[in-house]
């Protein structure tokens, strides 16, 4: 609770009294401030099943000194966690631990990732939007255990269930009934039945446990979980059937009241919602950027508005790293942070809990976003675990996903297009039209990592498709004005480099390469209709590009973001539905 101002006033009064006593030549006894005990939290967010070190830009991070370093991988996460763990440590997470995952995890419905996180010692995690990718029923199976209803048991045998508790105070059942029989809900039985029933009638019945309580160093600390309110717009309807999503601020208040009823004063919000940042800053900087309309980012708004009873806000969803201090509704201060994505950062939180008040000493809260560098010895046991699953997934890698009629290569035409790049853009548009409303798609050429040869028989395996798109980026859609789309396309040519975005067939324009930089694009059309400067258009791209990757900073000015499937899933789905696939003709970009 925000009592720092009162504490400061009391400290000032005591100091004055001590000075007065000292002036009379009497030695003052130090005031009894009460004792506090240390607690450490180690937090991960948006792991997305990256058991192997993520490749490309997904496996790099800017460190505190501004250097870009290789980061991530389960064996390195485990090694760093061991270095940072002491007797006062709890490990938590902020959602999207599964869903949109690489083949090694996705092939077995993310059981390998959940097992790893349990072995790591994660004790509680907010649900993320991607936890609902395969539906609420599948999420419950992951939590409780049991073999997959279609694919059966994995090579490791029947699934035993997660060793940590998923939390979601704002994920509610549409048809209010009794609390689901899920691990973690048993703690609510400690609340008097009439009081709990009244709260559930008022708030709604959570579909997953809303809170968790853990004890460390003799003190209770409570965790409230919540997921982004945009979940209904970024998850398929089937994935959230029977659920509704309440406002995070309201649900955090509900969770805080539950914790108070359970006698817990030290409270942490694990929320799968966050902000974008200014590129290239230290992971420990408060570099959060407001939304394009000038308001606070979604994560900052939550961090400032949730109940003052909540002492710390750990966030996720936006895949960024930052450490901020914000004001709560009672003018107290609290820390609000996030730790990147894909297992590249561990947020180390050190705080103290007052033994008398049982509350967090706000001034003691310190967060260090520690990059999971690969310059230390990886954890041997975890490395063996990852190797086992990599060997098991080899059978999946040989699965046929489609057929092609000729070689699909990255060889660029004079305009900068390639047949393979254009095909990938077409696949990405097909995957984002329905849910994200995409009208065009743009693919960065550096993300196309291998050719797709016809030999020997035109069959494309999952492993071959994975070699083409190995980075595990999410597909996203944002709205750009016509003027911003023009500015984005102009960023393809600079004095430093040329990086031609591969366009879907729905987009055409003229590039006059003899013109000065910034004045090369003209005649932009979408589906044959001219683009206007004030018109708005839905543009699909990978999360790498939408985050401003490869210097395409205009993407970060996009609004109304939507997240969809992994880029590889979009590619393989298109190869299957359009088979046999022929190389598309280039020429979507005309040269002036």
XYZ file of C-alpha atoms in Angstrom:
592
model
C 0.000 0.000 0.000
C 1.261 3.515 -0.781
C 2.440 4.754 2.558
C 5.814 6.154 1.448
C 4.735 9.772 2.033
C 3.637 9.053 5.588
C 6.799 7.069 6.212
C 8.915 9.951 4.939
C 7.112 12.414 7.212
C 7.603 10.131 10.218
C 11.277 9.691 9.374
C 11.680 13.469 9.165
C 10.061 13.996 12.557
C 12.212 11.338 14.166
C 15.356 12.829 12.648
C 14.459 16.260 14.042
C 13.887 14.766 17.489
C 17.210 12.940 17.395
C 19.062 16.120 16.423
C 17.420 17.981 19.297
C 18.536 15.304 21.778
C 22.029 15.292 20.338
C 22.213 19.078 20.726
C 21.662 18.608 24.485
C 24.665 16.307 24.630
C 22.643 13.126 24.974
C 23.183 10.136 22.673
C 19.903 9.321 20.914
C 18.843 5.726 20.529
C 17.972 4.807 16.953
C 14.209 4.644 16.340
C 12.541 1.249 16.082
C 11.545 1.113 12.425
C 10.544 -2.539 12.476
C 12.218 -5.341 10.613
C 11.853 -6.345 6.978
C 12.850 -9.455 5.090
C 14.163 -9.833 1.526
C 12.229 -11.414 -1.333
C 13.466 -11.975 -4.868
C 11.246 -12.541 -7.910
C 12.614 -13.863 -11.197
C 10.176 -13.243 -14.042
C 9.812 -14.316 -17.674
C 7.274 -13.141 -20.225
C 6.336 -14.101 -23.789
C 8.578 -17.179 -23.892
C 6.617 -18.589 -26.865
C 8.178 -22.026 -26.554
C 11.706 -20.988 -27.518
C 13.459 -24.015 -26.051
C 16.263 -23.689 -28.579
C 18.119 -20.381 -28.813
C 15.954 -18.221 -31.091
C 17.483 -17.380 -34.465
C 18.065 -14.083 -36.225
C 16.718 -10.883 -34.716
C 14.520 -12.918 -32.366
C 17.702 -14.107 -30.651
C 19.401 -10.742 -30.190
C 19.012 -8.069 -27.536
C 20.470 -4.627 -26.849
C 22.256 -4.698 -23.504
C 22.778 -2.001 -20.877
C 25.831 -0.693 -22.765
C 24.080 -0.390 -26.109
C 25.712 -3.496 -27.575
C 23.635 -6.075 -29.442
C 24.238 -9.558 -28.039
C 23.008 -13.088 -28.730
C 20.451 -14.095 -26.125
C 17.968 -16.791 -25.146
C 17.612 -20.562 -25.155
C 16.271 -22.821 -22.400
C 19.681 -24.129 -21.341
C 20.940 -20.572 -20.847
C 17.764 -19.459 -19.076
C 18.221 -22.324 -16.626
C 21.893 -21.493 -16.116
C 21.180 -17.813 -15.452
C 18.253 -18.648 -13.174
C 20.484 -20.875 -11.064
C 23.014 -18.057 -10.722
C 20.330 -15.624 -9.556
C 18.320 -17.913 -7.281
C 18.712 -17.733 -3.516
C 16.630 -18.991 -0.590
C 14.313 -15.986 -0.899
C 13.393 -16.527 -4.554
C 10.064 -17.082 -6.320
C 9.785 -17.459 -10.101
C 6.812 -16.079 -12.011
C 5.720 -15.243 -15.561
C 3.446 -12.886 -17.484
C 1.851 -15.017 -20.179
C 2.316 -16.187 -23.771
C 4.590 -18.910 -22.472
C 3.021 -21.137 -25.125
C 1.309 -20.560 -28.457
C 2.970 -19.220 -31.607
C 5.860 -21.552 -30.807
C 8.663 -23.177 -32.819
C 8.264 -26.702 -34.112
C 10.106 -28.334 -31.208
C 7.319 -27.204 -28.865
C 4.314 -26.787 -31.165
C 4.546 -30.336 -32.538
C 3.527 -31.685 -29.133
C 1.001 -28.993 -28.170
C 3.624 -27.136 -26.126
C 3.921 -29.816 -23.462
C 7.756 -29.650 -23.699
C 7.746 -25.931 -22.928
C 5.354 -26.229 -20.000
C 7.430 -29.087 -18.607
C 10.618 -27.017 -18.903
C 9.026 -24.040 -17.157
C 7.821 -26.300 -14.359
C 11.289 -27.778 -13.970
C 12.653 -24.238 -13.936
C 10.513 -23.532 -10.880
C 7.912 -21.131 -12.238
C 5.192 -21.015 -9.594
C 2.538 -18.727 -11.137
C 1.898 -17.050 -14.484
C -0.714 -14.797 -15.992
C -2.442 -16.260 -19.014
C -1.577 -14.551 -22.286
C -3.739 -14.312 -25.363
C -1.750 -17.110 -27.005
C -2.602 -19.491 -24.182
C -6.041 -19.596 -25.841
C -4.794 -20.403 -29.356
C -6.070 -23.990 -29.150
C -9.103 -23.106 -27.055
C -10.119 -22.970 -23.414
C -10.514 -26.743 -23.263
C -6.907 -27.249 -24.339
C -5.696 -24.682 -21.810
C -7.490 -26.596 -19.064
C -5.818 -29.803 -20.277
C -2.422 -28.131 -20.101
C -3.220 -27.025 -16.552
C -4.747 -30.260 -15.262
C -3.119 -32.986 -17.356
C -4.341 -35.690 -19.711
C -3.486 -36.738 -23.250
C -4.424 -34.593 -26.221
C -7.932 -35.572 -27.420
C -6.835 -35.944 -31.048
C -3.112 -36.691 -31.060
C -2.985 -38.657 -27.822
C 0.042 -38.842 -25.588
C 3.369 -37.372 -26.647
C 6.520 -39.529 -26.803
C 7.061 -38.611 -23.142
C 3.829 -40.323 -22.145
C 0.535 -39.031 -20.713
C 0.647 -35.347 -19.821
C 0.700 -34.763 -16.060
C -0.285 -31.093 -16.080
C 1.542 -27.835 -15.408
C 3.534 -27.540 -12.203
C 2.684 -23.838 -11.969
C -0.631 -22.022 -11.637
C -2.084 -20.061 -14.533
C -3.927 -16.903 -13.386
C -6.543 -14.735 -15.093
C -8.763 -12.563 -12.902
C -10.328 -10.907 -15.964
C -11.046 -14.144 -17.890
C -14.646 -14.926 -17.001
C -17.183 -17.603 -17.883
C -19.995 -16.243 -20.043
C -22.480 -18.500 -18.311
C -21.726 -17.923 -14.658
C -21.676 -21.140 -12.687
C -19.403 -22.561 -10.062
C -15.663 -22.127 -10.061
C -13.996 -24.569 -12.474
C -12.191 -27.516 -10.948
C -8.692 -26.282 -11.756
C -5.397 -26.372 -9.871
C -5.075 -23.148 -7.895
C -8.747 -22.523 -7.174
C -8.550 -24.468 -3.907
C -7.105 -21.399 -2.172
C -10.420 -19.568 -2.593
C -12.084 -22.112 -0.305
C -10.360 -20.326 2.584
C -12.664 -17.338 2.032
C -16.057 -17.557 3.795
C -18.538 -18.987 1.306
C -21.096 -16.154 1.499
C -18.466 -13.462 0.999
C -16.905 -15.298 -1.954
C -20.280 -15.958 -3.582
C -21.186 -12.274 -3.272
C -17.947 -11.261 -4.954
C -18.425 -13.756 -7.768
C -21.967 -12.510 -8.371
C -20.666 -8.970 -8.612
C -17.555 -9.607 -10.713
C -18.276 -12.837 -12.553
C -16.809 -16.331 -12.267
C -13.164 -16.558 -13.381
C -12.481 -19.273 -15.951
C -8.973 -19.726 -14.514
C -7.758 -19.029 -10.973
C -7.660 -15.266 -10.334
C -4.967 -15.172 -7.642
C -2.200 -17.216 -6.065
C -0.523 -16.908 -2.665
C 3.005 -18.033 -1.965
C 5.131 -17.880 1.154
C 8.794 -16.949 1.080
C 11.133 -16.087 3.923
C 8.212 -16.447 6.305
C 6.060 -13.856 4.511
C 3.026 -14.165 2.241
C 3.073 -12.593 -1.191
C 0.055 -12.627 -3.486
C -0.129 -12.625 -7.292
C -3.024 -11.432 -9.438
C -3.127 -12.489 -13.083
C -4.743 -10.674 -16.030
C -4.588 -10.763 -19.831
C -4.904 -8.008 -22.420
C -8.445 -6.768 -22.960
C -7.815 -7.037 -26.705
C -7.817 -10.853 -26.503
C -11.225 -11.231 -28.214
C -9.902 -9.268 -31.194
C -6.629 -11.159 -31.563
C -7.658 -14.758 -30.844
C -9.940 -16.826 -33.029
C -13.546 -17.008 -31.889
C -13.218 -20.749 -31.339
C -10.297 -20.166 -28.986
C -12.336 -18.098 -26.535
C -15.765 -19.652 -26.956
C -17.728 -19.436 -23.709
C -15.462 -16.731 -22.253
C -15.604 -12.996 -21.791
C -12.819 -10.602 -20.878
C -13.357 -7.934 -18.226
C -11.393 -4.691 -17.868
C -7.982 -5.281 -16.301
C -8.267 -2.444 -13.770
C -11.616 -3.684 -12.472
C -10.405 -7.284 -12.319
C -7.183 -6.333 -10.562
C -9.313 -4.694 -7.862
C -11.299 -7.930 -7.567
C -8.051 -9.890 -7.220
C -6.668 -7.454 -4.672
C -9.800 -7.792 -2.525
C -9.510 -11.580 -2.656
C -5.920 -11.356 -1.469
C -6.920 -9.038 1.383
C -9.539 -11.590 2.459
C -6.770 -14.159 2.468
C -4.679 -11.930 4.730
C -2.161 -10.945 2.044
C -0.856 -7.366 2.013
C 2.108 -7.785 -0.371
C 0.530 -7.865 -3.836
C 1.954 -8.200 -7.357
C 0.016 -7.853 -10.622
C 1.162 -10.147 -13.435
C -0.483 -8.626 -16.496
C -0.177 -9.655 -20.124
C -0.309 -6.116 -21.483
C 2.484 -3.646 -22.084
C 3.895 -0.732 -24.052
C 6.150 -0.119 -27.006
C 9.524 1.526 -26.429
C 12.057 3.791 -28.031
C 14.373 1.505 -30.011
C 17.932 0.821 -28.935
C 17.581 1.776 -25.278
C 18.902 -0.141 -22.285
C 16.564 -2.907 -21.041
C 16.636 -1.151 -17.667
C 15.578 2.240 -19.042
C 12.060 3.619 -18.818
C 11.774 4.039 -22.590
C 8.046 3.394 -22.952
C 6.389 5.318 -25.760
C 2.838 6.615 -25.801
C 0.346 5.500 -28.401
C 0.191 7.360 -31.749
C -2.754 9.412 -30.499
C -0.590 10.917 -27.768
C -2.044 9.028 -24.817
C -0.319 6.675 -22.412
C 0.398 3.172 -23.621
C -1.984 0.413 -22.571
C 0.434 -1.006 -20.025
C 1.233 2.336 -18.435
C -2.455 3.150 -18.114
C -3.044 -0.106 -16.248
C 0.030 0.375 -14.043
C -1.146 3.810 -12.933
C -4.836 2.986 -12.454
C -4.915 -0.390 -10.684
C -5.612 -0.290 -6.938
C -3.039 1.329 -4.713
C -3.014 -1.919 -2.732
C -0.959 -3.444 -5.572
C 2.741 -2.912 -4.967
C 4.347 -3.961 -8.250
C 3.239 -4.474 -11.864
C 5.085 -6.996 -14.042
C 3.885 -6.932 -17.633
C 4.172 -8.658 -21.008
C 2.569 -8.832 -24.466
C 4.465 -6.060 -26.280
C 7.772 -8.008 -26.274
C 9.734 -5.005 -24.990
C 12.127 -4.453 -22.091
C 11.795 -1.513 -19.710
C 11.809 -0.580 -16.033
C 9.588 2.349 -15.010
C 8.322 3.975 -11.842
C 4.737 5.239 -11.951
C 2.284 6.873 -9.565
C -0.595 4.843 -8.187
C -4.092 6.301 -7.561
C -3.106 7.451 -4.064
C 0.050 9.274 -5.211
C 2.343 6.503 -4.090
C 5.028 5.105 -6.361
C 5.368 1.610 -7.725
C 7.584 -0.113 -10.260
C 6.194 -1.229 -13.629
C 8.396 -3.351 -15.892
C 8.623 -5.910 -18.685
C 11.394 -8.242 -19.824
C 11.452 -8.545 -23.609
C 10.408 -11.882 -25.117
C 11.500 -15.344 -26.280
C 13.482 -16.005 -23.097
C 16.072 -13.325 -23.856
C 15.595 -11.459 -20.564
C 14.988 -12.445 -16.945
C 13.531 -9.659 -14.804
C 15.233 -9.843 -11.401
C 13.120 -8.082 -8.783
C 14.475 -7.515 -5.284
C 12.164 -6.150 -2.592
C 11.577 -6.262 1.143
C 8.434 -7.076 3.112
C 7.884 -5.383 6.444
C 7.389 -7.998 9.147
C 4.952 -5.815 11.064
C 2.662 -4.537 8.274
C 3.213 -7.634 6.070
C 3.415 -5.186 3.171
C 6.039 -4.419 0.530
C 8.406 -1.592 1.365
C 7.929 0.287 -1.887
C 11.255 2.104 -1.718
C 13.042 -1.264 -1.593
C 11.774 -2.492 -4.973
C 14.578 -2.761 -7.528
C 14.300 -4.387 -10.976
C 17.210 -5.501 -13.132
C 16.369 -6.796 -16.604
C 19.167 -9.338 -16.914
C 19.870 -10.407 -20.500
C 20.152 -14.173 -20.972
C 23.479 -14.056 -22.768
C 25.010 -17.188 -24.250
C 28.516 -16.512 -22.969
C 28.147 -18.759 -19.925
C 28.074 -22.538 -19.614
C 24.580 -23.792 -20.495
C 22.742 -25.938 -17.999
C 23.643 -29.514 -18.950
C 20.412 -31.169 -17.805
C 18.274 -28.667 -19.686
C 20.444 -29.025 -22.789
C 19.822 -32.801 -22.732
C 16.085 -32.172 -22.326
C 16.019 -29.888 -25.381
C 18.067 -32.362 -27.432
C 15.624 -35.152 -26.585
C 12.678 -33.147 -27.897
C 14.614 -32.048 -30.957
C 15.238 -35.694 -31.803
C 11.574 -36.531 -31.204
C 10.377 -33.785 -33.522
C 12.446 -35.072 -36.454
C 9.456 -37.161 -37.602
C 7.317 -34.036 -37.746
C 9.993 -32.242 -39.755
C 9.618 -34.838 -42.533
C 5.866 -34.282 -42.825
C 4.625 -33.137 -46.246
C 3.015 -29.695 -46.227
C 2.534 -29.083 -49.947
C 3.911 -29.320 -53.463
C 5.594 -26.879 -55.846
C 5.928 -26.972 -59.633
C 9.405 -25.413 -59.892
C 12.196 -23.968 -57.793
C 11.134 -21.075 -55.566
C 14.185 -18.900 -54.960
C 15.280 -15.705 -53.276
C 16.881 -14.420 -56.488
C 15.858 -10.777 -56.808
C 14.524 -9.157 -59.974
C 15.556 -5.630 -60.988
C 12.770 -4.280 -58.812
C 14.069 -6.185 -55.782
C 11.281 -8.751 -55.687
C 11.831 -12.506 -55.595
C 9.380 -15.254 -56.447
C 9.748 -16.809 -52.998
C 9.435 -13.469 -51.228
C 6.263 -12.602 -53.117
C 4.805 -16.032 -52.381
C 5.456 -15.590 -48.659
C 3.752 -12.181 -48.741
C 0.738 -13.787 -50.449
C 0.667 -16.452 -47.741
C 0.831 -13.839 -45.010
C -2.034 -11.881 -46.534
C -4.149 -15.041 -46.760
C -3.503 -15.755 -43.066
C -4.393 -12.259 -41.855
C -7.328 -11.187 -44.034
C -10.126 -12.667 -41.955
C -9.022 -11.989 -38.399
C -6.895 -8.895 -38.939
C -8.651 -7.327 -41.911
C -5.369 -7.132 -43.845
C -5.458 -5.605 -47.309
C -1.779 -5.990 -48.155
C 1.221 -7.844 -46.738
C 4.898 -6.917 -46.764
C 7.774 -9.352 -46.101
C 11.342 -8.354 -45.322
C 13.791 -10.139 -47.661
C 16.236 -10.825 -44.828
C 13.613 -13.046 -43.219
C 13.642 -15.434 -46.195
C 16.543 -17.672 -45.180
C 16.650 -20.471 -47.770
C 15.457 -21.344 -51.263
C 12.743 -23.931 -51.784
C 14.036 -26.373 -54.437
C 11.766 -28.523 -56.569
C 14.118 -31.542 -56.549
C 13.564 -34.380 -56.299
C 9.769 -34.505 -56.633
C 8.262 -31.133 -55.786
C 7.224 -32.222 -52.304
C 7.777 -29.606 -49.584
C 8.324 -30.916 -46.065
C 7.681 -29.046 -42.880
C 11.414 -29.035 -42.203
C 12.114 -27.432 -45.587
C 9.478 -24.773 -44.970
C 10.937 -24.171 -41.544
C 14.374 -23.578 -43.100
C 12.821 -20.848 -45.248
C 11.145 -19.127 -42.270
C 12.922 -20.189 -39.065
C 12.556 -17.099 -36.903
C 9.209 -17.784 -35.264
C 7.846 -14.268 -35.716
C 4.162 -13.579 -35.168
C 2.005 -12.228 -37.949
C 0.613 -8.835 -37.053
C -1.633 -6.274 -38.750
C -1.656 -2.512 -38.165
C -3.519 0.412 -39.678
C -1.477 2.972 -41.619
C -2.667 6.066 -43.411
C -1.862 6.295 -47.094
C 0.716 8.971 -46.306
C 2.434 6.694 -43.798
C 2.318 3.743 -46.198
C 4.068 5.934 -48.766
C 6.666 6.952 -46.148
C 7.156 3.299 -45.199
C 7.817 2.270 -48.792
C 10.258 5.159 -49.183
C 12.301 3.666 -46.315
C 13.277 0.768 -48.603
C 16.026 2.934 -50.121
C 18.542 4.843 -48.027
C 22.152 5.877 -48.491
C 23.154 3.000 -46.227
C 21.222 0.158 -47.839
C 18.447 -1.107 -50.090
C 15.930 -3.507 -48.525
C 12.936 -4.037 -50.794
C 9.885 -5.309 -48.950
C 8.304 -8.211 -50.773
C 4.701 -7.206 -51.633
C 1.562 -9.296 -51.760
C -0.263 -9.425 -55.090
C -2.821 -6.921 -53.808
C -0.222 -4.115 -53.734
C 1.386 -2.364 -56.702
C 3.342 0.860 -57.131
C 6.077 2.485 -59.216
C 9.629 2.937 -57.955
C 11.738 5.544 -59.763
C 15.227 4.689 -58.567
C 16.800 7.713 -60.210
C 14.876 10.058 -57.901
C 16.318 11.317 -54.604
C 15.846 9.235 -51.455
C 12.412 9.884 -50.017
C 10.851 10.643 -53.406
C 10.964 7.332 -55.233
C 7.498 5.843 -54.727
C 4.412 6.818 -56.715
C 1.164 5.342 -57.987
C 0.414 3.140 -54.969
C -2.628 0.946 -55.551
C -4.361 -1.699 -53.454
C -6.451 -4.167 -55.403
C -6.338 -1.748 -58.329
C -7.657 1.234 -56.334
C -5.414 4.301 -55.827
C -4.234 4.890 -52.264
C -5.025 8.331 -50.829
C -2.932 10.139 -48.263
C -5.735 10.381 -45.730
C -7.187 6.927 -46.327
C -6.499 4.135 -43.825
C -5.233 0.702 -44.791
C -4.607 -2.554 -42.948
C -1.051 -3.773 -43.469
C 0.208 -7.240 -42.469
C 3.825 -7.996 -41.606
C 5.859 -9.999 -39.124
C 6.228 -8.772 -35.551
C 9.863 -8.020 -36.408
C 8.830 -5.464 -39.025
C 5.909 -4.052 -37.051
C 8.365 -3.360 -34.244
C 10.470 -1.231 -36.607
C 12.927 -3.943 -37.628
C 15.339 -3.432 -40.538
C 14.965 0.331 -40.126
C 11.285 0.436 -41.096
C 10.404 2.786 -38.259
C 7.149 3.972 -39.860
C 5.630 0.624 -38.916
C 5.770 1.685 -35.255
C 3.316 4.501 -36.064
C 0.648 1.940 -36.929
C -2.533 1.760 -34.891
C -5.104 -0.923 -33.983
C -2.570 -3.790 -33.810
C -3.762 -7.351 -34.279
C -1.686 -10.508 -33.732
C -2.269 -13.738 -35.606
C -0.443 -16.971 -36.334
C 3.266 -17.574 -36.627
C 4.768 -16.634 -39.975
C 5.720 -20.266 -40.590
C 2.171 -21.431 -39.945
C 0.898 -18.895 -42.471
C 3.419 -20.152 -45.029
C 2.717 -23.849 -44.596
C -1.054 -23.310 -44.622
C -0.768 -21.537 -47.965
C 1.495 -24.222 -49.403
C -1.117 -26.791 -48.460
C -4.231 -24.971 -49.627
C -2.780 -23.732 -52.921
C -0.826 -26.869 -53.936
C 0.702 -27.387 -56.348
C 2.201 -23.907 -56.026
C 3.916 -22.258 -58.995
C 6.401 -19.382 -58.690
C 4.436 -16.121 -58.882
C 5.465 -13.601 -61.499
C 7.384 -10.629 -60.133
C 6.458 -7.179 -61.357
C 4.265 -5.957 -58.535
C 6.796 -3.155 -58.217
C 7.108 -1.305 -61.522
C 10.282 0.592 -62.308
C 9.867 4.198 -63.407
